[in-house]
Every structure is written in C-alpha cells, then in structure tokens.
Coordinates of C-alpha atoms and ligand atoms in Angstrom, one line a residue:
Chain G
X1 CA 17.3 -11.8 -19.0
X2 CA 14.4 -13.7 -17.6
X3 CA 12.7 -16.7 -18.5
X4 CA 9.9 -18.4 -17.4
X5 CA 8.9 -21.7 -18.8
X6 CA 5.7 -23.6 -17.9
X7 CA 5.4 -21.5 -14.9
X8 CA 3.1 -22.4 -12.1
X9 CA 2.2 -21.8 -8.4
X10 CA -0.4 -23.5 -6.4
X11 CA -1.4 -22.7 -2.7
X12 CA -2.5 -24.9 -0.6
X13 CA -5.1 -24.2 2.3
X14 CA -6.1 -27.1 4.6
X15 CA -7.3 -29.4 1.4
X16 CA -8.5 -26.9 -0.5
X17 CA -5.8 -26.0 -4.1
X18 CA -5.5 -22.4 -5.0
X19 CA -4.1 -21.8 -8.7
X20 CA -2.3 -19.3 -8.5
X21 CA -0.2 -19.3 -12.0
X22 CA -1.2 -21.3 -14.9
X23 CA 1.7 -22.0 -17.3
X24 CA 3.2 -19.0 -18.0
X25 CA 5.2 -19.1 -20.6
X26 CA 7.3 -15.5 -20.1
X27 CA 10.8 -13.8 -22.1
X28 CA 12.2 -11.0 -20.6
X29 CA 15.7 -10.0 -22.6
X30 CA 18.1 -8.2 -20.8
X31 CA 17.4 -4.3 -20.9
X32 CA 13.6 -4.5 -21.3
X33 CA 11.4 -2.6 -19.1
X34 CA 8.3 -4.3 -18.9
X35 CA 4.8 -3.8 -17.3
X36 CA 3.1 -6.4 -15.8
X37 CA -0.8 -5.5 -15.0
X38 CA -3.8 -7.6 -14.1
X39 CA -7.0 -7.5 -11.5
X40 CA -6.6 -8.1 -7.7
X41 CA -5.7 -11.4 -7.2
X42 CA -4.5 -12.0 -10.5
X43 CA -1.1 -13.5 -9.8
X44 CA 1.3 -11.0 -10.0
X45 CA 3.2 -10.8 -6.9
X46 CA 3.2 -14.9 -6.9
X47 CA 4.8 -14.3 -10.2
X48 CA 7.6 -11.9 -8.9
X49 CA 7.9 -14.0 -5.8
X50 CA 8.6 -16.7 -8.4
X51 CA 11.2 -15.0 -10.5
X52 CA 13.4 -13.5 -8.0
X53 CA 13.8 -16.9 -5.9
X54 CA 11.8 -15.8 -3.1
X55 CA 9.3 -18.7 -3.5
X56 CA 9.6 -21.7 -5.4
X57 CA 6.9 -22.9 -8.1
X58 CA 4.8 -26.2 -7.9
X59 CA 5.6 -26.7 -11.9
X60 CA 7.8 -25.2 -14.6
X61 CA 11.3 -23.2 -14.1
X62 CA 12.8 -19.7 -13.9
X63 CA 15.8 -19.1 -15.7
X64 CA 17.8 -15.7 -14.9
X65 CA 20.7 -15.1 -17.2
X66 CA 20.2 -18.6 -18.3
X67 CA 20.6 -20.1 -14.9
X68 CA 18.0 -22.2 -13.5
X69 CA 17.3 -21.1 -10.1
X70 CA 16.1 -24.4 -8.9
X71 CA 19.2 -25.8 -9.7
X72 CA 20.8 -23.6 -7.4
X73 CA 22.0 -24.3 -3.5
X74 CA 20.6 -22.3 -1.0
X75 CA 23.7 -19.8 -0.8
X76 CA 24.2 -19.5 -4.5
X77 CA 20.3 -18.5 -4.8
X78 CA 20.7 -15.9 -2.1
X79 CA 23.8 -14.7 -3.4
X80 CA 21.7 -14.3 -7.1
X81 CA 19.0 -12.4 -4.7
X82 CA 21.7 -10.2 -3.0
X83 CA 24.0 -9.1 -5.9
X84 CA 21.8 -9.1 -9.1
X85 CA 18.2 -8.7 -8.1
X86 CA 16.9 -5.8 -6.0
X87 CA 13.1 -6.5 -5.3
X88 CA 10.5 -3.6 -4.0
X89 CA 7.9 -5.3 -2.4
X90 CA 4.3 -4.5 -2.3
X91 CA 4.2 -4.2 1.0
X92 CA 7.8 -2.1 1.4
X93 CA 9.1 -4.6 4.1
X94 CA 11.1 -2.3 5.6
X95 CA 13.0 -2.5 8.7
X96 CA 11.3 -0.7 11.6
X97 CA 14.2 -0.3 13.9
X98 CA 16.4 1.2 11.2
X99 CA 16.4 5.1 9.5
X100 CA 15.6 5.6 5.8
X101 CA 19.7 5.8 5.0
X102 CA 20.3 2.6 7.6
X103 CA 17.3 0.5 5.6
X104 CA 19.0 1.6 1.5
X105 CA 22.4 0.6 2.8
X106 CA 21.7 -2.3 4.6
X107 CA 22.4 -4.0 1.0
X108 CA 25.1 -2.5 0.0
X109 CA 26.8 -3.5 3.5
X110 CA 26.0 -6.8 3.0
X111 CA 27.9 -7.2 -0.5
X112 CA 30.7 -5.6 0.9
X113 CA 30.7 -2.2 -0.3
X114 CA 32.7 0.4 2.2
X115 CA 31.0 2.2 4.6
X116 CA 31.7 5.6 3.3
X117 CA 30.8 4.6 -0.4
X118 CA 27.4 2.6 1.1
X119 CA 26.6 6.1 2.7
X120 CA 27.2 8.5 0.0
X121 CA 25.7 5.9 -2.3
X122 CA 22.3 6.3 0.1
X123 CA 21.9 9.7 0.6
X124 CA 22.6 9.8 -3.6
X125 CA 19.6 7.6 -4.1
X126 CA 16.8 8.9 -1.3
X127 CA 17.7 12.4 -2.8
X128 CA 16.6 11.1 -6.2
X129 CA 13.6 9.6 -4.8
X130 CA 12.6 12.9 -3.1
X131 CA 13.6 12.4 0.2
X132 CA 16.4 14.6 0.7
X133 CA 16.2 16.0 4.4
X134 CA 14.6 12.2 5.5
X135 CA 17.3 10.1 6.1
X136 CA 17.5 9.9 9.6
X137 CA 13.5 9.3 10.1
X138 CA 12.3 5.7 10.7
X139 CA 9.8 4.4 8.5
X140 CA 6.8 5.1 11.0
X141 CA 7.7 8.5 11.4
X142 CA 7.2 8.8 7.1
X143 CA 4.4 8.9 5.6
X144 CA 2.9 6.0 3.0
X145 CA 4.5 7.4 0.2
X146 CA 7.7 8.0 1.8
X147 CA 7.7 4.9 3.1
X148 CA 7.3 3.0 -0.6
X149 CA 10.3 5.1 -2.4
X150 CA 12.7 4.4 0.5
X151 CA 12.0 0.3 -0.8
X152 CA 11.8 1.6 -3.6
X153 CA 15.9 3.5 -3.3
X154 CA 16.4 0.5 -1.5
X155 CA 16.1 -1.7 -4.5
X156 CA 17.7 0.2 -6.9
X157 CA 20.9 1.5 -4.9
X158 CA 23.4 -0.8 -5.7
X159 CA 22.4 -0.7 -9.6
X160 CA 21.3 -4.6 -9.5
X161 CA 20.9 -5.8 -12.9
X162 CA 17.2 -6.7 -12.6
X163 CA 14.9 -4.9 -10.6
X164 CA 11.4 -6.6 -9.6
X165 CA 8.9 -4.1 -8.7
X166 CA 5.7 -4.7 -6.9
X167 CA 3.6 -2.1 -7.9
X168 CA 6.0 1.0 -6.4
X169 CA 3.9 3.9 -6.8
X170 CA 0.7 2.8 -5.3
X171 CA 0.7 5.2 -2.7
X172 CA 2.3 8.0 -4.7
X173 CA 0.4 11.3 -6.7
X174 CA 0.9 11.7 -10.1
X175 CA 3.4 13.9 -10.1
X176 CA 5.6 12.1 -7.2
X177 CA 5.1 8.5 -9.5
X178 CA 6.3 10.4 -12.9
X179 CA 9.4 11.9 -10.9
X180 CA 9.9 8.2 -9.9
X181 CA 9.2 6.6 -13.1
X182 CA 11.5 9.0 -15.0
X183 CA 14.6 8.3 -12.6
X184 CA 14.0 4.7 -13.2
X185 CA 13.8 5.2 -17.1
X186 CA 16.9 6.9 -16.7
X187 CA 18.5 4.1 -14.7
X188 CA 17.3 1.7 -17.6
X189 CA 18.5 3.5 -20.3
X190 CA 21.9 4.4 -19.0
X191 CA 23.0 1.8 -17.0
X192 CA 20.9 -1.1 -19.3
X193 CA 19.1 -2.2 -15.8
X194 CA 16.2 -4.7 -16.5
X195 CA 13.0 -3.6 -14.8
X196 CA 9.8 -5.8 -14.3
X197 CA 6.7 -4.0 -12.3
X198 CA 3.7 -4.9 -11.3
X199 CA 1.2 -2.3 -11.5
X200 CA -2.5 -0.7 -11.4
X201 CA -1.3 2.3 -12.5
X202 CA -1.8 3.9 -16.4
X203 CA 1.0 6.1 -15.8
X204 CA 3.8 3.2 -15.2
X205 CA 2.2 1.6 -18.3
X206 CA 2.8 4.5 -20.3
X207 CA 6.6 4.3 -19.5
X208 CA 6.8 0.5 -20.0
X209 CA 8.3 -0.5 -23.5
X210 CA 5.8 -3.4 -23.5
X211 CA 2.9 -4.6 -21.4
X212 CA 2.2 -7.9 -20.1
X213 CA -1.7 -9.0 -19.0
X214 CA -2.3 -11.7 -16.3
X215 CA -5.8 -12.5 -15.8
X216 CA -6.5 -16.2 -13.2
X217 CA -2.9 -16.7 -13.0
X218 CA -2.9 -16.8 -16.5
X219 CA -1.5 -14.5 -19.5
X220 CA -3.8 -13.5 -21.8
Chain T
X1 CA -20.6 16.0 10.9
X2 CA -17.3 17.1 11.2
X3 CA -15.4 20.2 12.1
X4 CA -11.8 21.1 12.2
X5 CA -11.1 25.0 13.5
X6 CA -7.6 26.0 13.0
X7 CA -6.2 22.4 13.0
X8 CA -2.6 22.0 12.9
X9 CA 0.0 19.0 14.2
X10 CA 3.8 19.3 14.1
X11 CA 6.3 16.5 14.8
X12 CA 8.9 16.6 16.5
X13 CA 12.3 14.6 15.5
X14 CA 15.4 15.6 17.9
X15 CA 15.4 19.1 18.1
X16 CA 14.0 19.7 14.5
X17 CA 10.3 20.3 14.1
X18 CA 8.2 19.1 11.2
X19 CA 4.7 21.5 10.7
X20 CA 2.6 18.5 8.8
X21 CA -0.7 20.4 8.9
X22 CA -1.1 24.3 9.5
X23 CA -4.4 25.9 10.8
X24 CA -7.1 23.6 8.7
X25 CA -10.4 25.1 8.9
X26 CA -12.7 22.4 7.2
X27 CA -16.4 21.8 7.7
X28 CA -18.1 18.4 6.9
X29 CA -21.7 18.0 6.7
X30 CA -23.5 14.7 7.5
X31 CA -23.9 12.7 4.7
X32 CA -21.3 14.3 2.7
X33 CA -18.5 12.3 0.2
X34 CA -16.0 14.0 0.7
X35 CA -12.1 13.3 -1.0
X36 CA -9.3 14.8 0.1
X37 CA -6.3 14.5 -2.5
X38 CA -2.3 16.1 -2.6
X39 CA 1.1 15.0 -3.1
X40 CA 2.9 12.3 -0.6
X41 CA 3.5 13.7 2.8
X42 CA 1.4 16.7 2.3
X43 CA -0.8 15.5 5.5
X44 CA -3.8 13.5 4.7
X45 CA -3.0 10.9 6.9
X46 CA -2.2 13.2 9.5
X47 CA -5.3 14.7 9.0
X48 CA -7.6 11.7 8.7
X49 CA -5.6 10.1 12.6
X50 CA -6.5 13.9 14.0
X51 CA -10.0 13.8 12.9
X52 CA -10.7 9.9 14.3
X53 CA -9.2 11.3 17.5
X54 CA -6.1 8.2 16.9
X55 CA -3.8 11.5 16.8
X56 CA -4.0 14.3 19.1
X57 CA -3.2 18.1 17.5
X58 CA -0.7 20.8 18.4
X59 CA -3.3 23.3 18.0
X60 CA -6.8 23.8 17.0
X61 CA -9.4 21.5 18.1
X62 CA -11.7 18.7 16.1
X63 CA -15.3 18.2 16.5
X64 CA -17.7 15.3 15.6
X65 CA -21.4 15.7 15.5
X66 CA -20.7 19.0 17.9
X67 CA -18.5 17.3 20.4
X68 CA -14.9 18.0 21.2
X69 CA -12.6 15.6 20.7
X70 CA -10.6 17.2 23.3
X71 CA -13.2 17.4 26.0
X72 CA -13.9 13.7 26.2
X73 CA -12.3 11.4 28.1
X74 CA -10.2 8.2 27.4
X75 CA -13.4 6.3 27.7
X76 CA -15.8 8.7 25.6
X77 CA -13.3 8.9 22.7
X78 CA -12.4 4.9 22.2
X79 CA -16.1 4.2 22.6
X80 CA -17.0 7.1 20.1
X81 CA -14.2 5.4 17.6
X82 CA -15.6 1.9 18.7
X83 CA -19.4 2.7 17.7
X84 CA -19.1 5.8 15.6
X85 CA -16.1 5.9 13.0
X86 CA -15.1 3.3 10.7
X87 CA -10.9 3.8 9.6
X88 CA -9.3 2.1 7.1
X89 CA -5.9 2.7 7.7
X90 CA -3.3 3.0 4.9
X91 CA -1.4 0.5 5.9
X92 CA -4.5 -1.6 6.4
X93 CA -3.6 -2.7 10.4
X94 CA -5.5 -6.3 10.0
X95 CA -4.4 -8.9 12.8
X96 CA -2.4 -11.4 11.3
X97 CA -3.5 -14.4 13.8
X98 CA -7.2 -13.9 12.7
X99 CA -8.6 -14.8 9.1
X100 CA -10.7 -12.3 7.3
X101 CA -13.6 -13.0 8.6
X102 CA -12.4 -13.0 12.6
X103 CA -10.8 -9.6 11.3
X104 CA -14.1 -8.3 9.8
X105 CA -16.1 -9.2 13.0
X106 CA -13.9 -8.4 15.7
X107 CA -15.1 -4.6 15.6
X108 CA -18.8 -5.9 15.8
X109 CA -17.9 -8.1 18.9
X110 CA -16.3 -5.5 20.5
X111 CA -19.4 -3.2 20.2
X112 CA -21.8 -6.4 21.5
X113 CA -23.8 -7.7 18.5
X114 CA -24.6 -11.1 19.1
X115 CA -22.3 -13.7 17.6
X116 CA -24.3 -15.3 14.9
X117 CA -25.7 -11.6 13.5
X118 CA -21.8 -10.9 13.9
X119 CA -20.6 -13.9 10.9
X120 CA -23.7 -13.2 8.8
X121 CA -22.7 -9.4 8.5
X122 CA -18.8 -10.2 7.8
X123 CA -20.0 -13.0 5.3
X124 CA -22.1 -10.4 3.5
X125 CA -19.8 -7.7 3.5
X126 CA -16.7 -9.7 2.7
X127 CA -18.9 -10.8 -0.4
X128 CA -19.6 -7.0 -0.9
X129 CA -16.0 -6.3 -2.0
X130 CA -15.8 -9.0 -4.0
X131 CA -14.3 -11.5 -1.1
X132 CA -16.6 -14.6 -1.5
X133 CA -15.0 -17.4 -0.9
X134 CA -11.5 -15.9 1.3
X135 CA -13.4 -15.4 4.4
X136 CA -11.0 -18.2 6.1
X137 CA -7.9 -16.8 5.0
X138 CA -5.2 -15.4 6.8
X139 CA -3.9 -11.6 5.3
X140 CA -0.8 -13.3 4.8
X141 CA -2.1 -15.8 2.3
X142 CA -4.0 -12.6 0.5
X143 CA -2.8 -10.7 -2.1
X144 CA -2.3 -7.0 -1.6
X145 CA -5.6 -6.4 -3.2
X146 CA -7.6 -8.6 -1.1
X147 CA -5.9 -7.2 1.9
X148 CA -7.3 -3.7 1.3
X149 CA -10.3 -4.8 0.9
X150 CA -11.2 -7.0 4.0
X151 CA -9.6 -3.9 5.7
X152 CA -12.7 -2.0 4.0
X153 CA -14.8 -4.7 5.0
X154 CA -13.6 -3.9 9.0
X155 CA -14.6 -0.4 8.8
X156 CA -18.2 -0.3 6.9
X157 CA -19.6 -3.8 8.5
X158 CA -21.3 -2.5 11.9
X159 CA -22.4 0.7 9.0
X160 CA -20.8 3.5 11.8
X161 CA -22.5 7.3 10.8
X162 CA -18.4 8.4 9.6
X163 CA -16.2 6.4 7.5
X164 CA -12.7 7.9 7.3
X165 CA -10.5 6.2 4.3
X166 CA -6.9 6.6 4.1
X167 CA -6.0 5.8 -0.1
X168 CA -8.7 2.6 0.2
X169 CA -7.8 2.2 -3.7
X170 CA -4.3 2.3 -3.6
X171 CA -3.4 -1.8 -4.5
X172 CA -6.3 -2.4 -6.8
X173 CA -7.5 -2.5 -10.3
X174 CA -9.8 0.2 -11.7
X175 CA -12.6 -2.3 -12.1
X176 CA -11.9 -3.4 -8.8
X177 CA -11.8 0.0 -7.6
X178 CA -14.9 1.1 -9.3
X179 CA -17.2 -1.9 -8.0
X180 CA -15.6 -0.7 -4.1
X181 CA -16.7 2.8 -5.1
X182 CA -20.0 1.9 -6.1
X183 CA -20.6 0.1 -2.9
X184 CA -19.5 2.9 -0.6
X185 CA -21.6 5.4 -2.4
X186 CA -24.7 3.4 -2.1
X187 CA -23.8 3.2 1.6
X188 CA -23.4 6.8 1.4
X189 CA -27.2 7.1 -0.1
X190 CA -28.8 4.4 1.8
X191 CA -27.6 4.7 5.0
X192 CA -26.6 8.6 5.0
X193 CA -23.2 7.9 6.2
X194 CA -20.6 10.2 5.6
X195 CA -17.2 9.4 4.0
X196 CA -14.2 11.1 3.7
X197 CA -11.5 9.5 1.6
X198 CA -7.5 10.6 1.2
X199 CA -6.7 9.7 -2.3
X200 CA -4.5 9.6 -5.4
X201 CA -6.3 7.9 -7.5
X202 CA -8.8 10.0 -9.8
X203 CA -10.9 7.2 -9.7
X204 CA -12.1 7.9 -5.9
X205 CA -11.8 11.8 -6.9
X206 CA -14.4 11.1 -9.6
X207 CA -17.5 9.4 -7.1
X208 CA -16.5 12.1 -4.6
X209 CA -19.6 15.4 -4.1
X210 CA -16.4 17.7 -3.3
X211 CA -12.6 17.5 -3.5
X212 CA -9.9 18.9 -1.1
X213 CA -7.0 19.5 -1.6
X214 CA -3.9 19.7 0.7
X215 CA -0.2 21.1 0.0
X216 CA 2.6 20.9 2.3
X217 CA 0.0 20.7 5.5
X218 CA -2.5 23.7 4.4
X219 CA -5.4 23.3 2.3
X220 CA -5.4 25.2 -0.9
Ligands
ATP1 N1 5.7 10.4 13.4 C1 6.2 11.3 12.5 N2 7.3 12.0 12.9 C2 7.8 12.9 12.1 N3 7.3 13.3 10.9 C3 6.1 12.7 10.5 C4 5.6 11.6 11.3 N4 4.5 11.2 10.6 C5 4.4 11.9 9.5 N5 5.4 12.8 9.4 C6 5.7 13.8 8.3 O1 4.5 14.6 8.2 C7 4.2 14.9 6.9 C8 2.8 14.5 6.5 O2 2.7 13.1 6.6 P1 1.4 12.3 6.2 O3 1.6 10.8 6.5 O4 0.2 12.9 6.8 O5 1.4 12.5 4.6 P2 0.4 12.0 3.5 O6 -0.2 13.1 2.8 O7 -0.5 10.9 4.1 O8 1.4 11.3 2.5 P3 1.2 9.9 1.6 O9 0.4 10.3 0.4 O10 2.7 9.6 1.2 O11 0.6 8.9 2.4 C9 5.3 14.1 6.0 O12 6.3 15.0 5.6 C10 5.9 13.1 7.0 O13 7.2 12.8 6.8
ATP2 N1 0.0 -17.8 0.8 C1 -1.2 -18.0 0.0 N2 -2.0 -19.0 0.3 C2 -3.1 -19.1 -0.4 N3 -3.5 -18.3 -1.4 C3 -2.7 -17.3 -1.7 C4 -1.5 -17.1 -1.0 N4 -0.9 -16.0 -1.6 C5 -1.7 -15.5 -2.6 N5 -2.7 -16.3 -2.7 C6 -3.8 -16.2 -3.7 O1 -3.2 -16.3 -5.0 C7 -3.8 -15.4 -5.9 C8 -2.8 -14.5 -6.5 O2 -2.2 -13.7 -5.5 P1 -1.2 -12.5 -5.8 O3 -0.8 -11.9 -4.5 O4 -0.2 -13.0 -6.7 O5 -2.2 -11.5 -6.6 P2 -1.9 -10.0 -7.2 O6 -2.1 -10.1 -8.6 O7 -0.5 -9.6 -6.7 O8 -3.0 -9.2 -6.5 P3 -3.0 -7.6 -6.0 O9 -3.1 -6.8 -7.2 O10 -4.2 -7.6 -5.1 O11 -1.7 -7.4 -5.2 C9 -4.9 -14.7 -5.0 O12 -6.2 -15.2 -5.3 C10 -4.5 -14.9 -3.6 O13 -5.6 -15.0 -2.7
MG3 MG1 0.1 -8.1 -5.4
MG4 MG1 -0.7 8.9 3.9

C-alpha cells in the first residue's frame, strides 16, 4: 500500500524554484492498479521518483506498507528498492554492456536468487513480453520497443510487490501495449501485485481500475 | 523527394542473420506528410537511419532529390545530413553538457548562421513546442516530454527541405501532441518541407496525407 501525505518536490535551478508537486495528498491500497495521467511536464515521473525512494521530497512523506521512507537508513531504503519495488523507468535505463537476459536478471542476482532459477526466471519473463529469440541481443542492437519491455520484464521478474511504471508502452503499437497490459493484469490479479503507471496512453487507462489526474504538480 | 528501390538491411548477430527490412520500394514526393506506422521491430527505424544515409543498406539503393546516397562521399553525405535533413531520433540523442537551447542551435552553428540569428531562431522554436521559459535547462532536469520536444526543436530550427521523425509523439499528451502536429503541418504548408514520421500513435496517423505501413521488414 502507498501513501502519500502532503507530498511535494521542488527543483531548484541557479535561484530560480521549480514546483514540481503541490501537496498531494495520494492512497494507494495494496492490490490496486492505478493510472496516473497528466500533460508533459505535469509531475508524474517526480511523483514516482518520490514514491519508490529514488528522490526525496522538499515537503510531506511517503509511506509504503506503512513505513515512512524518510525514516529509513540508506541500506534499509535500498533494500525496500531492491526486494519490494521494481520500477520501469521512462527512459528504460538499461545497461548497455549487458544482453536482454543479463539486464532482467541482474535483480534477481542481486537478492540472491540461484543462478539457474534467475535464468529460467528471465527467459520466462522476456518470452511473455514478446521477446522470445532476443535474449542474447544488447539493448542497441533492439529496437525502441524492444528496448522498453526488456525494463519493462526487468521490473516485474522477481514478482516485487509494487511496481512503478513510467509510462511502459510509449514506444509500443497497440496491439504489442494490449499483449503487455494483459500480462500485467494477469500478474495483478493472480499474484495481488500493486501496479502504479504513468501514462499518455487511452489503452493503459482502460485497464486501470481507477485513474488519477495531475495537472501543475497538482491533482485535480 | 525521396526514393527507395528494392531497399533491404539485415543484421548480423554471431552467425545468425536478422532480415529487418526486405526489398522496400517507396517513392516520396516533395512536400509530402508522409507516416509510416507497424508493430515494434517491424523496421521503421531501420528504415528512417537508411533513408538519412546514418545506416548504410544490404541491398537496394536510397535516393534524395535524385542523388544516391551511395555515390556520395563521406563529405557529400554528412554535409547533405548537415544542411538538408532534420532527424529526430527515437531516442532523442540531445548532448547532455548543453542546455536546450545550446542543443537547439548547435546544428545551426555547424551549418554557419551567425551567432545572434542562431539564439533568436532556438528561442522561437523552443517557444514553438511549447518550451518558453526551459531554454537554459539541461535534458537531465526535463521531463520526458520536454525532452522530445527540444529534440523536435533540433531538427526543424534551420527549416532543412526533409524532416525524418522517428515516434516524435511517443512521451507526450494528446493536447501536447496535437499543438506539435499542428506546428509541423504548417511547416509542411509554408515552407513545403517534406515529413515523414514513424508512428504509433493515431494521433500523427490522423495529420498524415498518406499512411504506410510496415510488417516484419516489408511494406504491406
Ligand atoms: N543493431 C542491430 N542488430 C541486430 N538486430 C537489430 C539491430 N537493430 C535493430 N535490429 C532488429 O531489427 C528489427 C527492426 O528494428 P527497428 O528498430 O527498425 O524496429 P522498429 O519498427 O523501429 O521498432 P519500434 O517500434 O520498437 O521502435 C528488430 O527486430 C530489431 O530487433
Ligand atoms: N532535475 C530537474 N530540475 C529542474 N526541473 C525539473 C527537474 N526534473 C523535472 N523538472 C521539471 O519538473 C516538472 C515535472 O517534471 P516530470 O518529469 O515529473 O513531468 P512528467 O509529468 O513526467 O512529464 P512527461 O509526461 O513529459 O514525462 C517539469 O516542468 C520539469 O521541467
Ligand atoms: Mg515523465
Ligand atoms: Mg523504432
């Protein structure tokens, strides 16, 4: 479950203050599967940023599972990040040096799963995705869309209890983004994964349970 | 104008060859605004880096305004690319050490306009696509959105006779979206330039005088 309580973010550039989030005031119960929409600029990814730890905000708090992460150390936020949040980033931050199969299990190896499980686990996922027949490529050698559903297999591998989306099928057709948005409906209804995305896209809308408008950094 | 006669491009990974585009015949007219749509990895942006000469092809040849891509030089084709074709890449390629503006210009100061014309034309078209006001930033303090756009912004400023667009809508809004379409086709009817646009979003496929359409590598 997510809360957010007051929530803001505000950039600074030389002396100039950029309001990014205006107090929002957000639930999120555990099992929801929630849109998030909202023009460029709007503040969604600062929002995401902001609930899975990877930024911290100027006022207000984020509570996941009823923990407030800025009472957290360092390690025990990390370890939140690692174990129960997988995050697909707007930009797919992939690594370059690394294949498709290397980048999904990279987080599996890192909480300790076996090899042979982290492989099988892999090849499971990018198959699901669509990319059976890719795992040995390296992100440049894939194409746009490829490129997204490998962060996004990479996210949802492991089964993290939340997953933070960052608008995953912007670079996919219709018919790759419902493939996409069914495995992921699946994955919410059977394994009672949380799912928060950021989107421009109608079609992720139509699969969201309920849909949440940001507008200035603020919700409306 | 642009012509493609019997275009094809195959990778090659290890041993294992990868056919991404097989015999496209296609024939662009000046002034035409054109969209090119189909599933991810079908081969739009393969198509799109063979036609800018960025990409050379297996077989087949491309030809711009009559010449051969083929035939020119190292020279002749990086100056035709410097003064003749815009690209907005789908990854949008901006330098991260230069703010949007620096970005927007550098393509002008490479081709020679003087300085001050140079900042007057980035101001204007960064205001264009909605960018008033970010002109200092850095891409990394820009959201997706606003990335996409100042990548836009590079490739229409010095008004070159072909824009080629790889998914230019991809990590914006429909309003957004619609005001950026709405620029480019008053571009297209001013200034006669001729854009062709890979796409999934209906939106773009909507402004566009003809759609094609392309399915595992051959157009359908
Ligand atoms: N450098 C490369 N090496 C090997 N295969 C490649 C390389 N670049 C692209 N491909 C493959 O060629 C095919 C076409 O890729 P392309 O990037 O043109 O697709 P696309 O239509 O632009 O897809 P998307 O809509 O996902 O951006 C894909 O199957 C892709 O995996
Ligand atoms: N590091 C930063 N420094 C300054 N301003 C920033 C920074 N990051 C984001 N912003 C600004 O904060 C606002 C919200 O950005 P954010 O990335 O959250 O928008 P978004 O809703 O995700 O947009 P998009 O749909 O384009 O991805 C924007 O106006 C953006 O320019
Ligand atoms: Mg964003
Ligand atoms: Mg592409």
């Amino acid at each position: 479950a997510i809360q957010c309580i007051d929530l803001g973010k505000t950039y600074y550039q030389g002396n100039q203050e950029i309001p990014a989030l205006k107090g929002v005031q957000l639930n999120i119960p555990k099992g929801d599967f929630v849109c998030l929409s909202g023009p460029s600029g709007s503040g969604k990814s600062t929002l995401l940023n902001l609930i899975s730890g990877l930024d911290q905000p100027t006022t207000g708090q984020v509570r996941i599972g009823g923990t407030r992460l800025d009472q957290l150390s360092k390690t025990q936020l990390s370890d939140l990040r690692l174990h129960r949040i997988g995050f697909v980033f707007q930009a797919y931050n992939l690594v370059p040096v690394l294949s498709a199969r290397e980048n999904v299990e990279l987080i599996m190896q890192l909480q300790g799963v076996p090899a042979k499980q982290c492989r099988q686990q892999a090849n499971s996922v990018l198959a699901e995705v669509g990319l059976e027949g890719l795992e040995q490529r390296r992100p440049a050698d894939l194409s746009g869309g490829q490129q997204q559903r490998v962060a996004v297999a990479r996210a949802i591998a492991s089964k993290p209890e939340l997953i933070l989306a960052d608008e995953p099928t912007a670079n996919l057709d219709s018919q790759t983004a419902e493939s996409l948005m069914q495995l992921l409906q699946s994955m919410n209804e059977q394994h009672g994964m949380t799912f928060l995305f950021s989107t421009h896209d109608p079609l992720v809308m139509n699969y969201s349970k309920r849909l949440i408008r940001l507008h200035d950094g603020a919700l409306v």
